[in-house]
Short mmCIF file of C-alpha atoms in Angstrom, two decimals:
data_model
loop_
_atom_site.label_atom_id
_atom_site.label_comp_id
_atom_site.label_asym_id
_atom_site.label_seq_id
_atom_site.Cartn_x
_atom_site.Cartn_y
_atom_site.Cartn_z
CA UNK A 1 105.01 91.37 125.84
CA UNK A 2 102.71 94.43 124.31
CA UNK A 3 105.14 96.54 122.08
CA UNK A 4 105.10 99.38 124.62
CA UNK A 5 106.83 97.53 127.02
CA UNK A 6 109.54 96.52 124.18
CA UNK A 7 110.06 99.69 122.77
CA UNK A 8 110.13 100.96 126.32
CA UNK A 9 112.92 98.46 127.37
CA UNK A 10 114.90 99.06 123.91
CA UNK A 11 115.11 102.70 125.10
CA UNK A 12 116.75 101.79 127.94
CA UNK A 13 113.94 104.43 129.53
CA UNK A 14 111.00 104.33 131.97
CA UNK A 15 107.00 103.47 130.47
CA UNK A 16 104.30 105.49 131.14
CA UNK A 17 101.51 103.41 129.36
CA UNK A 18 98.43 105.85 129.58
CA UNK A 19 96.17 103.84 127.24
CA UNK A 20 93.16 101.81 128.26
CA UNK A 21 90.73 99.67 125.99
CA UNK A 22 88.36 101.20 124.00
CA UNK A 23 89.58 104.89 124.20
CA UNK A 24 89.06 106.77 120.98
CA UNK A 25 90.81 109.82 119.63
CA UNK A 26 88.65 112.51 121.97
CA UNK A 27 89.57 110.07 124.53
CA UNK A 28 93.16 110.64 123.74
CA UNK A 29 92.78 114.25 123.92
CA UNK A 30 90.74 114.69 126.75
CA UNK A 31 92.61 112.52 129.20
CA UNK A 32 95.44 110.80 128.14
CA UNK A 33 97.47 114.05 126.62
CA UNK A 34 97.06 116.02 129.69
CA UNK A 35 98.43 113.20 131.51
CA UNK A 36 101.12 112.56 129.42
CA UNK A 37 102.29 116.57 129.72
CA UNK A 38 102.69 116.17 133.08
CA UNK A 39 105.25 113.66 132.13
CA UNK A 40 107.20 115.69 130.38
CA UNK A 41 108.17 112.56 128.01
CA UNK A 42 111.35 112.65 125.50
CA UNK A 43 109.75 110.19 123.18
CA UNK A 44 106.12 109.12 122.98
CA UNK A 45 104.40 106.41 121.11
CA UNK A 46 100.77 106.77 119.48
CA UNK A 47 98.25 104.37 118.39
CA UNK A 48 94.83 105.59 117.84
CA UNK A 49 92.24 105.34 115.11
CA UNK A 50 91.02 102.25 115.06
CA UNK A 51 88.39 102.14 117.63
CA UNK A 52 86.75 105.08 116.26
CA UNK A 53 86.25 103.09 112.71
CA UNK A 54 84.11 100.39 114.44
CA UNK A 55 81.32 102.70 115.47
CA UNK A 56 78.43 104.18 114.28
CA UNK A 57 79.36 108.13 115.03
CA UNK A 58 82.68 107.73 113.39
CA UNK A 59 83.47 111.33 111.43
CA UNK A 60 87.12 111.89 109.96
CA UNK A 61 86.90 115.35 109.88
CA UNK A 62 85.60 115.02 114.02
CA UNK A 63 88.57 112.93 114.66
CA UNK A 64 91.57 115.18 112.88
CA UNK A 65 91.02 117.60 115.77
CA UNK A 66 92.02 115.92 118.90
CA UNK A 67 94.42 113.87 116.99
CA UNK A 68 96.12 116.90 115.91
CA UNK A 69 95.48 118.58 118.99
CA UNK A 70 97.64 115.49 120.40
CA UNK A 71 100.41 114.90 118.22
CA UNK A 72 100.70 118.98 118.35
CA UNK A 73 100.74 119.36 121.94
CA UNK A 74 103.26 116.72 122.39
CA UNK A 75 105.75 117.78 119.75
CA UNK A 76 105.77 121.49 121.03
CA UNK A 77 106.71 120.14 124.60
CA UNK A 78 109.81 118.76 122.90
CA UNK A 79 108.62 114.83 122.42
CA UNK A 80 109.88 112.97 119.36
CA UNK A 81 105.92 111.52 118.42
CA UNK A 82 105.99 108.11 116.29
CA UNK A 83 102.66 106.98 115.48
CA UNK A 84 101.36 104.50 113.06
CA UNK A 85 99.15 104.19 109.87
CA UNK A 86 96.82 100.98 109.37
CA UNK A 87 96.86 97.80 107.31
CA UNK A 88 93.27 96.45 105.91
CA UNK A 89 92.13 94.74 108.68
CA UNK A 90 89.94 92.57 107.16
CA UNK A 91 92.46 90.94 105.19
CA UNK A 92 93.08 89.73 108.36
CA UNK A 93 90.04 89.27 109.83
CA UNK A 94 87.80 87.78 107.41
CA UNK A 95 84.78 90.06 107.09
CA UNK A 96 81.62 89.59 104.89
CA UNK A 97 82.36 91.57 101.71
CA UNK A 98 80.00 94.75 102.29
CA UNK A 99 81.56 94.63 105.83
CA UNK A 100 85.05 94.70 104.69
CA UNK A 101 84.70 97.44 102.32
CA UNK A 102 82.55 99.70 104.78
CA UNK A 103 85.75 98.99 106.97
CA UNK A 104 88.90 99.66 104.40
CA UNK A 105 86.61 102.83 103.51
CA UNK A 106 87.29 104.04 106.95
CA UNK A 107 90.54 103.06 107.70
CA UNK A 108 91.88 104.56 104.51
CA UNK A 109 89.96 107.53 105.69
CA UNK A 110 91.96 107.32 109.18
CA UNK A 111 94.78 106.68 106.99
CA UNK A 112 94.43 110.00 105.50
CA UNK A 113 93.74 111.91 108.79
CA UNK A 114 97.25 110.55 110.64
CA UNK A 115 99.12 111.09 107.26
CA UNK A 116 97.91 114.89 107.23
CA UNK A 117 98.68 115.28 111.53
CA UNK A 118 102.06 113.62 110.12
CA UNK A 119 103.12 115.91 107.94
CA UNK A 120 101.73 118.91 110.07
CA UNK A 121 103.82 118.21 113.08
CA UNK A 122 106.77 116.39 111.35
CA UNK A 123 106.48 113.48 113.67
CA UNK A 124 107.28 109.89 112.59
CA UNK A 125 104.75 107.07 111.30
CA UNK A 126 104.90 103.66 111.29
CA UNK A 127 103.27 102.10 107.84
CA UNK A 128 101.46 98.81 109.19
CA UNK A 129 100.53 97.92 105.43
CA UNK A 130 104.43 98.23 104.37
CA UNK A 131 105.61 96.25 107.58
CA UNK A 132 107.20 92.75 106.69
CA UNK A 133 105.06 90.25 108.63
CA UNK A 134 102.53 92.29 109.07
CA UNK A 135 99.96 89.73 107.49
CA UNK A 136 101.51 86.71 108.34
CA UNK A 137 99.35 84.33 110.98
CA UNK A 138 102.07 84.39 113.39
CA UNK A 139 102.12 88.21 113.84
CA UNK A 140 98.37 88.43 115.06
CA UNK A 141 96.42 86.71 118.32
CA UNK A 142 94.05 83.55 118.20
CA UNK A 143 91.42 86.48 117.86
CA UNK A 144 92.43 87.93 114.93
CA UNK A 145 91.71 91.51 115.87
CA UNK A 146 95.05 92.17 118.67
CA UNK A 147 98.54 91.34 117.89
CA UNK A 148 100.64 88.09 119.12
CA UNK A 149 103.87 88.87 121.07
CA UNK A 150 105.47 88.42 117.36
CA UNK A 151 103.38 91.09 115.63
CA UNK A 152 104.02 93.28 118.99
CA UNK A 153 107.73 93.00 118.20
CA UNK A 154 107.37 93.88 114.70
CA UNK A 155 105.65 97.21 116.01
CA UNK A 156 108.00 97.91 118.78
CA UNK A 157 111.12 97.17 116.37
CA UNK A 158 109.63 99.46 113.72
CA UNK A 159 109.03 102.21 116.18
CA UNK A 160 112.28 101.45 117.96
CA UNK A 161 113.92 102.08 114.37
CA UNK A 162 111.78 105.22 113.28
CA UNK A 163 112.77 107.04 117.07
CA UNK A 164 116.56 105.87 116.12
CA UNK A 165 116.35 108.21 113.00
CA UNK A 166 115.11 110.73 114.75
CA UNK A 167 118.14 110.98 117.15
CA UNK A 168 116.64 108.93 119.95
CA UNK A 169 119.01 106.38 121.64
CA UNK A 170 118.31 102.84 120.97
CA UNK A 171 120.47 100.88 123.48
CA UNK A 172 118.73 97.61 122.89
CA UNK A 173 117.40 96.87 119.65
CA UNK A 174 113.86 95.05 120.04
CA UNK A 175 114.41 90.98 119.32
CA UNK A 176 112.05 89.19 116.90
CA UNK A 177 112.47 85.96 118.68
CA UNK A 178 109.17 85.42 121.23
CA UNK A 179 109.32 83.69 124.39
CA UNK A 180 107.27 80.26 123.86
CA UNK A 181 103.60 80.63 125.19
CA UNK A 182 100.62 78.26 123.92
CA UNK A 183 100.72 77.46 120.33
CA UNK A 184 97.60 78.69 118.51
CA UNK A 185 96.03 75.76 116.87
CA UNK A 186 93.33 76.16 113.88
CA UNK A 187 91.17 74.56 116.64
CA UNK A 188 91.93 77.75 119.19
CA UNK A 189 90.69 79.67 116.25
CA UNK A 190 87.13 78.04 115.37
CA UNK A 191 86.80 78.14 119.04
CA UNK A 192 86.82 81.58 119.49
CA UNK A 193 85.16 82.48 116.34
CA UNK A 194 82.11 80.32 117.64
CA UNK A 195 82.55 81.83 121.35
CA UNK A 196 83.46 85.18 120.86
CA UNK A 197 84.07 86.03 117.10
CA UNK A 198 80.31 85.80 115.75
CA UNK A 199 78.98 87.57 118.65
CA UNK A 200 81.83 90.26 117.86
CA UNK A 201 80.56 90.38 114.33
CA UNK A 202 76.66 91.07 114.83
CA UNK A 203 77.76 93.52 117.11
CA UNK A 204 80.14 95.57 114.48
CA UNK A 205 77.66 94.65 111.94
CA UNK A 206 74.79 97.43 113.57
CA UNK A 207 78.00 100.13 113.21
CA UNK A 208 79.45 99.03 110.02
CA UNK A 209 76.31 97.33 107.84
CA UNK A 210 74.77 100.82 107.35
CA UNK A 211 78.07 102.34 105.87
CA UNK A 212 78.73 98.57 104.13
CA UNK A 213 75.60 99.10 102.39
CA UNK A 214 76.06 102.95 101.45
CA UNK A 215 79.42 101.88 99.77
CA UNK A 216 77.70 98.83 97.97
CA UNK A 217 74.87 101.95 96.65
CA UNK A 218 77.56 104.44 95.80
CA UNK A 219 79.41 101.61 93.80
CA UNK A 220 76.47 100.62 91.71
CA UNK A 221 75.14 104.00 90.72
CA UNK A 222 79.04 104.62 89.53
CA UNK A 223 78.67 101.48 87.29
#
């Protein structure tokens, strides 16, 4: 029930779902744009940005050029491009303060990277901040981190509705009603924090901790 598959079936049209966990904007580029030419697709769907915040390497001004490279290539071939903007994700997640910040600095700085490729290519952009629902418990995964099938359907409707303005045909509008599943109990949630979410965290931490601190610095010397 991922949104692609939603948006894909609200179309009425065929999916071609190129992505694959962990790929970051140069991944994008380098493999999954080519691909997606070949395709020749009327209407593509883009979500990229936040894997490049969690690591250590992670440059803005590194990641505007494949991203524009992308949304560029695919809007000259004649594809309407909706993308999407992100939320603070550790409003969400619940990070350590210096972590959090380190993290809202970068995703505002993603933020301003997709806005700019935006308005460059004219394509459309989901605002995940502006979304209603897009905080709520229900819209996100035991994990914290991935959408539910709820907050997938938020996405996919969004997109759905952002591809209708642009002409597209939207035969089926996407349904906010899920289709049952386990029910996420606070006790699914302390379980994977303990199993998966520390680990997760000291992990991040080696990334993010350096920039958390550099932010903490930069806000005390403006005091």
């Amino acid at each position: 029930h991922g949104f692609g598959p939603l948006l894909a079936e609200a179309l009425g049209g065929r999916l071609a779902n190129l992505s694959f966990s962990g790929a970051r904007a140069h991944d994008v580029f380098g493999v999954q744009l080519p691909a997606a030419l070949r395709l020749r697709p009327e209407a593509v769907a883009l979500v990229v940005g936040m894997n490049d915040t969690l690591r250590s390497d992670f440059d803005p001004a590194r990641m505007h050029r494949p991203l524009d490279a992308v949304v560029g290539g695919l809007t000259a071939a004649g594809a309407v491009v909706v993308t999407a903007r992100y939320h603070d994700h550790g409003e969400v997640f619940r990070l350590p303060a210096p972590l959090h910040r380190a993290l809202r600095k970068r995703i505002d700085q993603v933020n301003e990277v997709i806005d700019a490729v935006v308005a460059r290519h004219g394509a459309r952009c989901v605002d995940l901040a502006a979304l209603p629902g897009a905080y709520d418990v229900a819209a996100w995964a035991v994990d914290r981190l991935h959408p539910s099938e709820f907050g997938h359907r938020l996405l996919a409707r969004a997109m759905a509705e952002a591809l209708a303005e642009e002409g597209c045909a939207v035969p089926r509008p996407v349904s906010l009603e899920c289709s049952g599943g386990v029910r996420t109990t606070v006790w699914h949630h302390l379980a994977w924090l303990l199993v998966k979410g520390v680990p997760w965290l000291v992990r991040r931490s080696y990334d993010l901790l350096p920039h958390g601190i550099a932010v903490m610095w930069r806000e005390a010397r403006a005091i």
